[in-house]
Amino acid sequence: MANNQAQDDDILTLLRLLSRRHDKYSKGLQVQDHQRYHQYFQDNIIRYNDPVGDQDDLLFYVKRCLIDEEVIVTESRNVEVYRKTAKNLPSYSDEMVLWDETVCLNIILQNFKYIITMATFSDDNKLDITKRWSHAVFASPNKRRMDSKGDTSIDIDYPHVYFYIDEFEEVFKGFVFGRNQNLAVELVAINKANLTDARVIFQGSVGFQVAWEHFVKKQSEAGGAGMFYRMLERVRNDGRDSFVRFASLQGPNGRGSGEVALRRGYDDAITPGITSDNDDANHQEANSDATINWKRLSPSKEIQKFKMKAQNLFRNARFDTASDDAILSAQLTFVQIKLYDIVQELTSQKKDPIFWNGNDCLS
């Protein structure tokens, strides 16, 4: 345990140094000591042995990219990908490689385990968790659309880092929420060298009424051919509306974003009961009478932040109030955060998970 704690501290200390260097970059200041980070890359990234056994053999090199726009030359970033076994890996003599940013990107992609939890909690002054489903995800610099199955294009979108739920329709099948409930999304990073240290890097929520208004607005905007398509779908689905709207969620303080697929929910589509970690399905219903590892919070700034977030998610939506029995099906598709925002969350005051129970998806 002591050795794991030392490795954990080493990683966090290095990330703090990298964060300070990035701040200097942002202010136009010069930084030195590139050789140190090149050596670290050689010793700890290329020769890295994943302690949990899900090691990737890809290396990501961040390079300067000079863009000539007539008179003005601006500096951008480009990412090149190599396999560890490649014989043409960039060397220290390659002056276009930014070794500190390269180290930082590879650490975030390889040294942490990530778990996304989608949960519902009651719409009152207590954080009563009514449902939580967790799923392990991987960090990737690749950007791809999740709202179009026909679009298979992939682009590296540095400095953004993405966390995709590839089979989101199956992973969150049966996940619904209704009136007087809020939908929450939480992304936790766990250092593979110390699985007891979990830190929240993304957290946000939306109230049912706000989500419903957004859903109804987008449904009405579909009109024309879209309405005809939905009528056909209702015939195929015993009168049920299968219209789906992909809604964007903004992270707190503008850090990060996510996307949720919203559909009209139906009572008999709800997955009942509690499933065990041993079944490889990390879906759990929270029981107020059971002893579970949730933090029950009294009215606090955290709850107020959630409610304020719900007010701002879909500002333009102003539609009819949902009926008492209305429910929505929600399926999270991805979360996206900028690289150095992740570093900031990891190295600032630790935020313990609220919705993840501390055990799901660790094995």
CSV table of C-alpha atoms in Angstrom, one decimal:
chain,number,residue,atom,x,y,z
A,1,MET,CA,0.0,0.0,0.0
A,2,ALA,CA,2.8,2.4,0.8
A,3,ASN,CA,4.5,1.8,-2.5
A,4,ASN,CA,1.1,2.4,-4.3
A,5,GLN,CA,0.7,5.6,-2.4
A,6,ALA,CA,4.2,6.8,-3.4
A,7,GLN,CA,3.5,6.1,-7.1
A,8,ASP,CA,0.2,7.9,-6.8
A,9,ASP,CA,1.9,10.9,-5.2
A,10,ASP,CA,4.6,10.9,-7.9
A,11,ILE,CA,2.0,11.0,-10.7
A,12,LEU,CA,0.1,13.8,-9.1
A,13,THR,CA,3.3,15.8,-8.4
A,14,LEU,CA,4.3,15.5,-12.0
A,15,LEU,CA,0.9,16.5,-13.2
A,16,ARG,CA,1.1,19.6,-11.0
A,17,LEU,CA,4.4,20.6,-12.6
A,18,LEU,CA,2.9,20.0,-16.1
A,19,SER,CA,-0.1,22.2,-15.2
A,20,ARG,CA,2.2,25.0,-14.1
A,21,ARG,CA,4.2,24.7,-17.4
A,22,HIS,CA,0.9,24.9,-19.3
A,23,ASP,CA,0.0,28.1,-17.5
A,24,LYS,CA,3.3,29.6,-18.5
A,25,TYR,CA,2.7,28.6,-22.1
A,26,SER,CA,-0.8,30.2,-22.0
A,27,LYS,CA,0.8,33.5,-20.8
A,28,GLY,CA,3.4,33.4,-23.6
A,29,LEU,CA,6.3,32.6,-21.2
A,30,GLN,CA,9.3,30.5,-22.2
A,31,VAL,CA,9.9,27.1,-20.4
A,32,GLN,CA,13.0,25.0,-20.2
A,33,ASP,CA,14.0,21.5,-19.2
A,34,HIS,CA,12.6,19.6,-22.2
A,35,GLN,CA,15.2,16.9,-21.8
A,36,ARG,CA,13.8,15.9,-18.4
A,37,TYR,CA,10.4,15.2,-19.9
A,38,HIS,CA,11.9,13.3,-22.8
A,39,GLN,CA,13.7,11.1,-20.4
A,40,TYR,CA,10.6,10.6,-18.4
A,41,PHE,CA,8.8,9.6,-21.5
A,42,GLN,CA,11.4,7.0,-22.4
A,43,ASP,CA,11.5,5.5,-18.9
A,44,ASN,CA,7.9,5.7,-17.8
A,45,ILE,CA,5.7,5.9,-20.8
A,46,ILE,CA,7.4,3.7,-23.4
A,47,ARG,CA,8.4,1.2,-20.8
A,48,TYR,CA,5.1,1.5,-18.8
A,49,ASN,CA,3.6,-1.7,-17.4
A,50,ASP,CA,-0.1,-1.4,-16.7
A,51,PRO,CA,-0.8,-2.7,-13.2
A,52,VAL,CA,-4.4,-3.6,-14.0
A,53,GLY,CA,-3.6,-5.4,-17.3
A,54,ASP,CA,-5.5,-3.2,-19.8
A,55,GLN,CA,-2.4,-1.5,-21.3
A,56,ASP,CA,-2.6,0.1,-24.7
A,57,ASP,CA,0.3,-0.2,-27.1
A,58,LEU,CA,-0.2,3.2,-28.7
A,59,LEU,CA,1.9,6.3,-28.1
A,60,PHE,CA,0.7,9.8,-28.7
A,61,TYR,CA,3.2,12.6,-29.6
A,62,VAL,CA,2.1,16.2,-29.3
A,63,LYS,CA,3.9,18.4,-31.9
A,64,ARG,CA,4.0,22.0,-32.8
A,65,CYS,CA,2.2,22.9,-36.0
A,66,LEU,CA,3.0,26.3,-37.6
A,67,ILE,CA,0.1,27.7,-39.6
A,68,ASP,CA,0.9,30.4,-42.1
A,69,GLU,CA,-2.0,32.7,-42.5
A,70,GLU,CA,-0.7,35.3,-44.9
A,71,VAL,CA,1.4,37.6,-42.8
A,72,ILE,CA,0.7,36.1,-39.4
A,73,VAL,CA,2.2,32.7,-38.4
A,74,THR,CA,0.4,31.0,-35.5
A,75,GLU,CA,1.4,28.0,-33.5
A,76,SER,CA,-1.0,25.1,-33.1
A,77,ARG,CA,-0.8,21.5,-32.0
A,78,ASN,CA,-0.9,18.3,-33.9
A,79,VAL,CA,-0.9,14.7,-32.5
A,80,GLU,CA,0.8,11.8,-34.2
A,81,VAL,CA,0.1,8.2,-33.1
A,82,TYR,CA,2.7,5.3,-33.2
A,83,ARG,CA,2.8,1.8,-31.9
A,84,LYS,CA,5.4,1.2,-29.2
A,85,THR,CA,7.1,-1.4,-31.5
A,86,ALA,CA,7.5,1.1,-34.3
A,87,LYS,CA,11.1,1.7,-35.4
A,88,ASN,CA,10.5,5.3,-36.5
A,89,LEU,CA,9.5,6.8,-33.1
A,90,PRO,CA,10.3,10.5,-32.9
A,91,SER,CA,13.6,11.2,-31.1
A,92,TYR,CA,14.7,14.0,-28.8
A,93,SER,CA,16.3,15.7,-31.8
A,94,ASP,CA,12.8,16.3,-33.2
A,95,GLU,CA,12.4,19.9,-32.2
A,96,MET,CA,8.7,19.9,-33.1
A,97,VAL,CA,7.8,17.5,-30.3
A,98,LEU,CA,6.5,19.1,-27.1
A,99,TRP,CA,7.7,16.5,-24.6
A,100,ASP,CA,5.9,17.9,-21.6
A,101,GLU,CA,2.5,17.9,-23.4
A,102,THR,CA,3.3,14.5,-24.8
A,103,VAL,CA,4.0,13.1,-21.3
A,104,CYS,CA,0.9,14.7,-20.0
A,105,LEU,CA,-1.4,13.3,-22.7
A,106,ASN,CA,0.0,9.8,-22.4
A,107,ILE,CA,-0.4,9.8,-18.6
A,108,ILE,CA,-4.0,10.8,-18.8
A,109,LEU,CA,-4.7,8.2,-21.5
A,110,GLN,CA,-2.8,5.3,-19.9
A,111,ASN,CA,-2.3,5.7,-16.1
A,112,PHE,CA,-5.9,6.2,-15.0
A,113,LYS,CA,-9.0,4.0,-14.9
A,114,TYR,CA,-12.2,5.9,-15.7
A,115,ILE,CA,-15.8,5.1,-14.5
A,116,ILE,CA,-18.9,6.9,-15.6
A,117,THR,CA,-22.0,6.8,-13.5
A,118,MET,CA,-25.4,7.9,-14.5
A,119,ALA,CA,-27.8,8.3,-11.6
A,120,THR,CA,-31.2,9.8,-10.6
A,121,PHE,CA,-31.9,11.7,-7.4
A,122,SER,CA,-35.1,13.2,-5.9
A,123,ASP,CA,-36.0,16.8,-6.5
A,124,ASP,CA,-35.9,18.1,-2.9
A,125,ASN,CA,-33.4,19.5,-0.5
A,126,LYS,CA,-31.8,16.1,0.2
A,127,LEU,CA,-29.6,14.2,-2.2
A,128,ASP,CA,-31.6,10.9,-2.1
A,129,ILE,CA,-30.1,8.6,-4.8
A,130,THR,CA,-32.9,6.6,-6.4
A,131,LYS,CA,-30.9,4.8,-9.1
A,132,ARG,CA,-27.3,4.5,-10.3
A,133,TRP,CA,-25.7,2.7,-13.2
A,134,SER,CA,-21.9,2.7,-13.7
A,135,HIS,CA,-19.8,1.8,-16.7
A,136,ALA,CA,-16.0,1.6,-17.3
A,137,VAL,CA,-14.8,3.8,-20.1
A,138,PHE,CA,-11.5,4.6,-21.8
A,139,ALA,CA,-9.9,8.0,-22.5
A,140,SER,CA,-9.3,8.9,-26.1
A,141,PRO,CA,-8.2,12.0,-28.1
A,142,ASN,CA,-10.4,10.8,-31.0
A,143,LYS,CA,-13.6,12.7,-31.9
A,144,ARG,CA,-16.5,10.8,-33.4
A,145,ARG,CA,-20.2,11.3,-33.7
A,146,MET,CA,-22.4,9.2,-31.5
A,147,ASP,CA,-25.7,10.5,-32.9
A,148,SER,CA,-25.2,9.1,-36.4
A,149,LYS,CA,-24.5,5.4,-36.9
A,150,GLY,CA,-23.7,6.0,-40.5
A,151,ASP,CA,-20.9,8.6,-39.7
A,152,THR,CA,-17.7,6.6,-39.0
A,153,SER,CA,-15.3,9.5,-39.4
A,154,ILE,CA,-12.7,9.8,-36.6
A,155,ASP,CA,-10.4,12.8,-36.0
A,156,ILE,CA,-7.9,13.6,-33.3
A,157,ASP,CA,-9.3,16.6,-31.5
A,158,TYR,CA,-6.4,17.7,-29.2
A,159,PRO,CA,-6.5,19.0,-26.5
A,160,HIS,CA,-10.0,17.5,-25.9
A,161,VAL,CA,-10.2,14.0,-24.4
A,162,TYR,CA,-13.3,11.9,-25.0
A,163,PHE,CA,-14.9,9.1,-22.9
A,164,TYR,CA,-17.3,7.1,-25.1
A,165,ILE,CA,-20.0,4.6,-24.2
A,166,ASP,CA,-19.9,2.6,-27.4
A,167,GLU,CA,-23.0,0.4,-26.8
A,168,PHE,CA,-24.9,3.1,-25.0
A,169,GLU,CA,-28.3,1.8,-26.0
A,170,GLU,CA,-27.5,-1.5,-24.3
A,171,VAL,CA,-25.5,-0.2,-21.4
A,172,PHE,CA,-28.3,2.1,-20.3
A,173,LYS,CA,-31.2,0.1,-21.6
A,174,GLY,CA,-34.2,0.7,-19.3
A,175,PHE,CA,-32.8,3.7,-17.6
A,176,VAL,CA,-35.7,6.2,-17.1
A,177,PHE,CA,-36.5,9.1,-14.9
A,178,GLY,CA,-39.6,11.2,-14.3
A,179,ARG,CA,-41.2,14.1,-12.5
A,180,ASN,CA,-39.6,15.3,-9.3
A,181,GLN,CA,-36.3,13.6,-10.3
A,182,ASN,CA,-33.0,14.8,-11.6
A,183,LEU,CA,-30.5,13.1,-13.9
A,184,ALA,CA,-26.9,13.2,-12.9
A,185,VAL,CA,-23.7,12.3,-14.7
A,186,GLU,CA,-20.4,11.7,-12.9
A,187,LEU,CA,-17.0,10.8,-14.3
A,188,VAL,CA,-14.4,9.4,-11.8
A,189,ALA,CA,-10.6,8.9,-12.5
A,190,ILE,CA,-8.8,6.3,-10.5
A,191,ASN,CA,-5.0,6.0,-10.5
A,192,LYS,CA,-4.1,2.5,-11.6
A,193,ALA,CA,-1.2,2.5,-9.1
A,194,ASN,CA,-3.6,3.1,-6.2
A,195,LEU,CA,-7.2,2.0,-6.8
A,196,THR,CA,-8.4,3.4,-3.5
A,197,ASP,CA,-7.8,7.0,-4.7
A,198,ALA,CA,-10.8,8.1,-6.8
A,199,ARG,CA,-11.3,11.7,-8.0
A,200,VAL,CA,-14.2,13.3,-9.7
A,201,ILE,CA,-13.3,15.1,-12.9
A,202,PHE,CA,-16.8,15.8,-14.3
A,203,GLN,CA,-20.1,16.1,-12.6
A,204,GLY,CA,-23.4,17.7,-13.7
A,205,SER,CA,-27.1,17.2,-13.6
A,206,VAL,CA,-30.4,18.3,-15.2
A,207,GLY,CA,-34.0,18.3,-13.8
A,208,PHE,CA,-36.7,16.3,-15.5
A,209,GLN,CA,-38.8,19.2,-16.5
A,210,VAL,CA,-35.9,21.0,-18.2
A,211,ALA,CA,-35.0,17.8,-20.1
A,212,TRP,CA,-38.7,17.2,-21.0
A,213,GLU,CA,-39.1,20.7,-22.4
A,214,HIS,CA,-35.9,20.3,-24.5
A,215,PHE,CA,-37.2,16.9,-25.8
A,216,VAL,CA,-40.6,18.2,-26.8
A,217,LYS,CA,-39.1,21.3,-28.5
A,218,LYS,CA,-36.8,19.2,-30.7
A,219,GLN,CA,-39.6,16.7,-31.4
A,220,SER,CA,-41.8,19.5,-32.7
A,221,GLU,CA,-39.0,21.0,-34.8
A,222,ALA,CA,-38.6,17.6,-36.6
A,223,GLY,CA,-42.0,18.2,-38.3
A,224,GLY,CA,-42.7,17.2,-41.9
A,225,ALA,CA,-40.8,14.1,-43.0
A,226,GLY,CA,-39.7,13.6,-39.4
A,227,MET,CA,-43.3,13.4,-38.2
A,228,PHE,CA,-44.2,11.0,-40.9
A,229,TYR,CA,-41.2,8.8,-39.9
A,230,ARG,CA,-42.3,8.8,-36.3
A,231,MET,CA,-45.8,7.8,-37.3
A,232,LEU,CA,-44.4,4.8,-39.2
A,233,GLU,CA,-42.2,4.0,-36.2
A,234,ARG,CA,-45.3,4.0,-33.9
A,235,VAL,CA,-47.0,1.5,-36.1
A,236,ARG,CA,-43.9,-0.8,-35.9
A,237,ASN,CA,-43.7,-0.3,-32.1
A,238,ASP,CA,-47.3,-0.8,-31.0
A,239,GLY,CA,-48.1,2.9,-30.9
A,240,ARG,CA,-45.0,3.9,-29.0
A,241,ASP,CA,-43.0,6.9,-30.0
A,242,SER,CA,-39.3,6.0,-30.6
A,243,PHE,CA,-38.2,9.5,-31.5
A,244,VAL,CA,-34.7,10.2,-30.0
A,245,ARG,CA,-33.1,13.5,-29.3
A,246,PHE,CA,-29.4,13.9,-28.6
A,247,ALA,CA,-29.1,16.6,-26.0
A,248,SER,CA,-25.8,18.3,-25.0
A,249,LEU,CA,-24.9,18.8,-21.4
A,250,GLN,CA,-22.4,21.5,-20.3
A,251,GLY,CA,-20.1,20.8,-17.4
A,252,PRO,CA,-19.8,22.9,-14.3
A,253,ASN,CA,-18.0,26.2,-14.8
A,254,GLY,CA,-17.9,25.5,-18.6
A,255,ARG,CA,-15.5,22.6,-18.1
A,256,GLY,CA,-16.3,19.7,-20.3
A,257,SER,CA,-19.5,18.6,-21.9
A,258,GLY,CA,-21.5,15.4,-22.5
A,259,GLU,CA,-24.3,14.1,-24.6
A,260,VAL,CA,-27.5,12.2,-23.6
A,261,ALA,CA,-29.9,10.3,-26.0
A,262,LEU,CA,-33.4,11.1,-24.8
A,263,ARG,CA,-36.5,9.1,-25.7
A,264,ARG,CA,-40.0,8.9,-24.4
A,265,GLY,CA,-40.0,6.3,-21.7
A,266,TYR,CA,-42.6,3.6,-20.8
A,267,ASP,CA,-43.2,1.9,-17.5
A,268,ASP,CA,-42.7,-1.7,-18.7
A,269,ALA,CA,-39.3,-0.8,-20.1
A,270,ILE,CA,-37.9,-0.1,-16.7
A,271,THR,CA,-35.3,-2.7,-15.6
A,272,PRO,CA,-36.5,-3.9,-12.1
A,273,GLY,CA,-34.5,-4.9,-9.1
A,274,ILE,CA,-30.9,-4.8,-8.0
A,275,THR,CA,-28.2,-6.5,-10.0
A,276,SER,CA,-24.9,-7.5,-8.6
A,277,ASP,CA,-21.3,-6.6,-9.5
A,278,ASN,CA,-20.8,-10.3,-10.0
A,279,ASP,CA,-23.2,-10.3,-12.9
A,280,ASP,CA,-21.0,-7.8,-14.8
A,281,ALA,CA,-24.0,-5.5,-14.9
A,282,ASN,CA,-23.3,-2.5,-12.7
A,283,HIS,CA,-26.9,-1.3,-12.5
A,284,GLN,CA,-28.2,-0.7,-9.0
A,285,GLU,CA,-31.4,0.7,-7.5
A,286,ALA,CA,-30.8,2.6,-4.3
A,287,ASN,CA,-33.0,1.6,-1.4
A,288,SER,CA,-33.5,4.2,1.4
A,289,ASP,CA,-33.9,1.3,3.9
A,290,ALA,CA,-30.7,-0.5,2.9
A,291,THR,CA,-27.1,0.2,4.0
A,292,ILE,CA,-25.3,1.5,0.9
A,293,ASN,CA,-22.1,3.6,0.4
A,294,TRP,CA,-23.9,6.8,-0.5
A,295,LYS,CA,-23.4,10.2,1.0
A,296,ARG,CA,-26.7,11.6,2.0
A,297,LEU,CA,-26.2,15.4,1.9
A,298,SER,CA,-28.2,18.0,3.7
A,299,PRO,CA,-29.0,21.2,1.8
A,300,SER,CA,-25.6,22.5,0.7
A,301,LYS,CA,-23.8,24.3,-2.0
A,302,GLU,CA,-23.4,21.0,-3.9
A,303,ILE,CA,-27.2,20.6,-4.2
A,304,GLN,CA,-27.6,24.3,-5.2
A,305,LYS,CA,-25.0,23.8,-7.9
A,306,PHE,CA,-26.9,20.9,-9.3
A,307,LYS,CA,-30.1,22.9,-9.4
A,308,MET,CA,-28.5,25.9,-11.0
A,309,LYS,CA,-27.0,23.6,-13.6
A,310,ALA,CA,-30.4,22.2,-14.4
A,311,GLN,CA,-31.7,25.8,-14.9
A,312,ASN,CA,-29.0,26.6,-17.5
A,313,LEU,CA,-28.6,23.4,-19.5
A,314,PHE,CA,-31.3,24.1,-22.1
A,315,ARG,CA,-32.0,27.8,-21.9
A,316,ASN,CA,-34.2,28.1,-25.0
A,317,ALA,CA,-36.7,25.4,-24.1
A,318,ARG,CA,-40.1,26.7,-22.9
A,319,PHE,CA,-42.8,24.1,-23.5
A,320,ASP,CA,-45.7,22.5,-21.8
A,321,THR,CA,-45.4,20.9,-18.4
A,322,ALA,CA,-45.1,17.1,-18.5
A,323,SER,CA,-48.0,15.1,-17.2
A,324,ASP,CA,-47.6,13.3,-13.9
A,325,ASP,CA,-46.9,10.0,-15.5
A,326,ALA,CA,-44.5,11.2,-18.2
A,327,ILE,CA,-41.0,9.6,-18.1
A,328,LEU,CA,-37.9,9.9,-20.3
A,329,SER,CA,-35.4,7.2,-21.2
A,330,ALA,CA,-31.9,8.6,-20.9
A,331,GLN,CA,-28.7,7.0,-22.4
A,332,LEU,CA,-25.4,8.8,-21.9
A,333,THR,CA,-23.2,8.6,-25.1
A,334,PHE,CA,-20.0,10.4,-24.1
A,335,VAL,CA,-18.3,13.0,-21.9
A,336,GLN,CA,-15.6,15.3,-23.2
A,337,ILE,CA,-13.1,17.4,-21.2
A,338,LYS,CA,-10.0,19.3,-22.2
A,339,LEU,CA,-6.7,17.7,-21.2
A,340,TYR,CA,-5.5,20.4,-18.8
A,341,ASP,CA,-9.0,20.7,-17.3
A,342,ILE,CA,-8.6,17.1,-16.4
A,343,VAL,CA,-5.2,17.8,-14.9
A,344,GLN,CA,-6.6,20.7,-12.9
A,345,GLU,CA,-9.4,18.5,-11.5
A,346,LEU,CA,-6.9,15.8,-10.6
A,347,THR,CA,-4.4,18.1,-8.8
A,348,SER,CA,-6.7,20.5,-7.1
A,349,GLN,CA,-8.6,19.9,-3.9
A,350,LYS,CA,-9.8,16.3,-4.1
A,351,LYS,CA,-13.5,15.8,-4.9
A,352,ASP,CA,-14.9,12.5,-3.7
A,353,PRO,CA,-17.6,10.7,-5.8
A,354,ILE,CA,-21.2,11.3,-4.9
A,355,PHE,CA,-22.9,8.9,-7.2
A,356,TRP,CA,-20.4,6.1,-7.9
A,357,ASN,CA,-20.4,3.7,-5.0
A,358,GLY,CA,-16.7,3.0,-4.9
A,359,ASN,CA,-16.8,-0.6,-6.1
A,360,ASP,CA,-18.6,-0.9,-9.4
A,361,CYS,CA,-16.4,-1.6,-12.5
A,362,LEU,CA,-13.1,-1.9,-10.6
A,363,SER,CA,-12.5,-5.5,-11.4
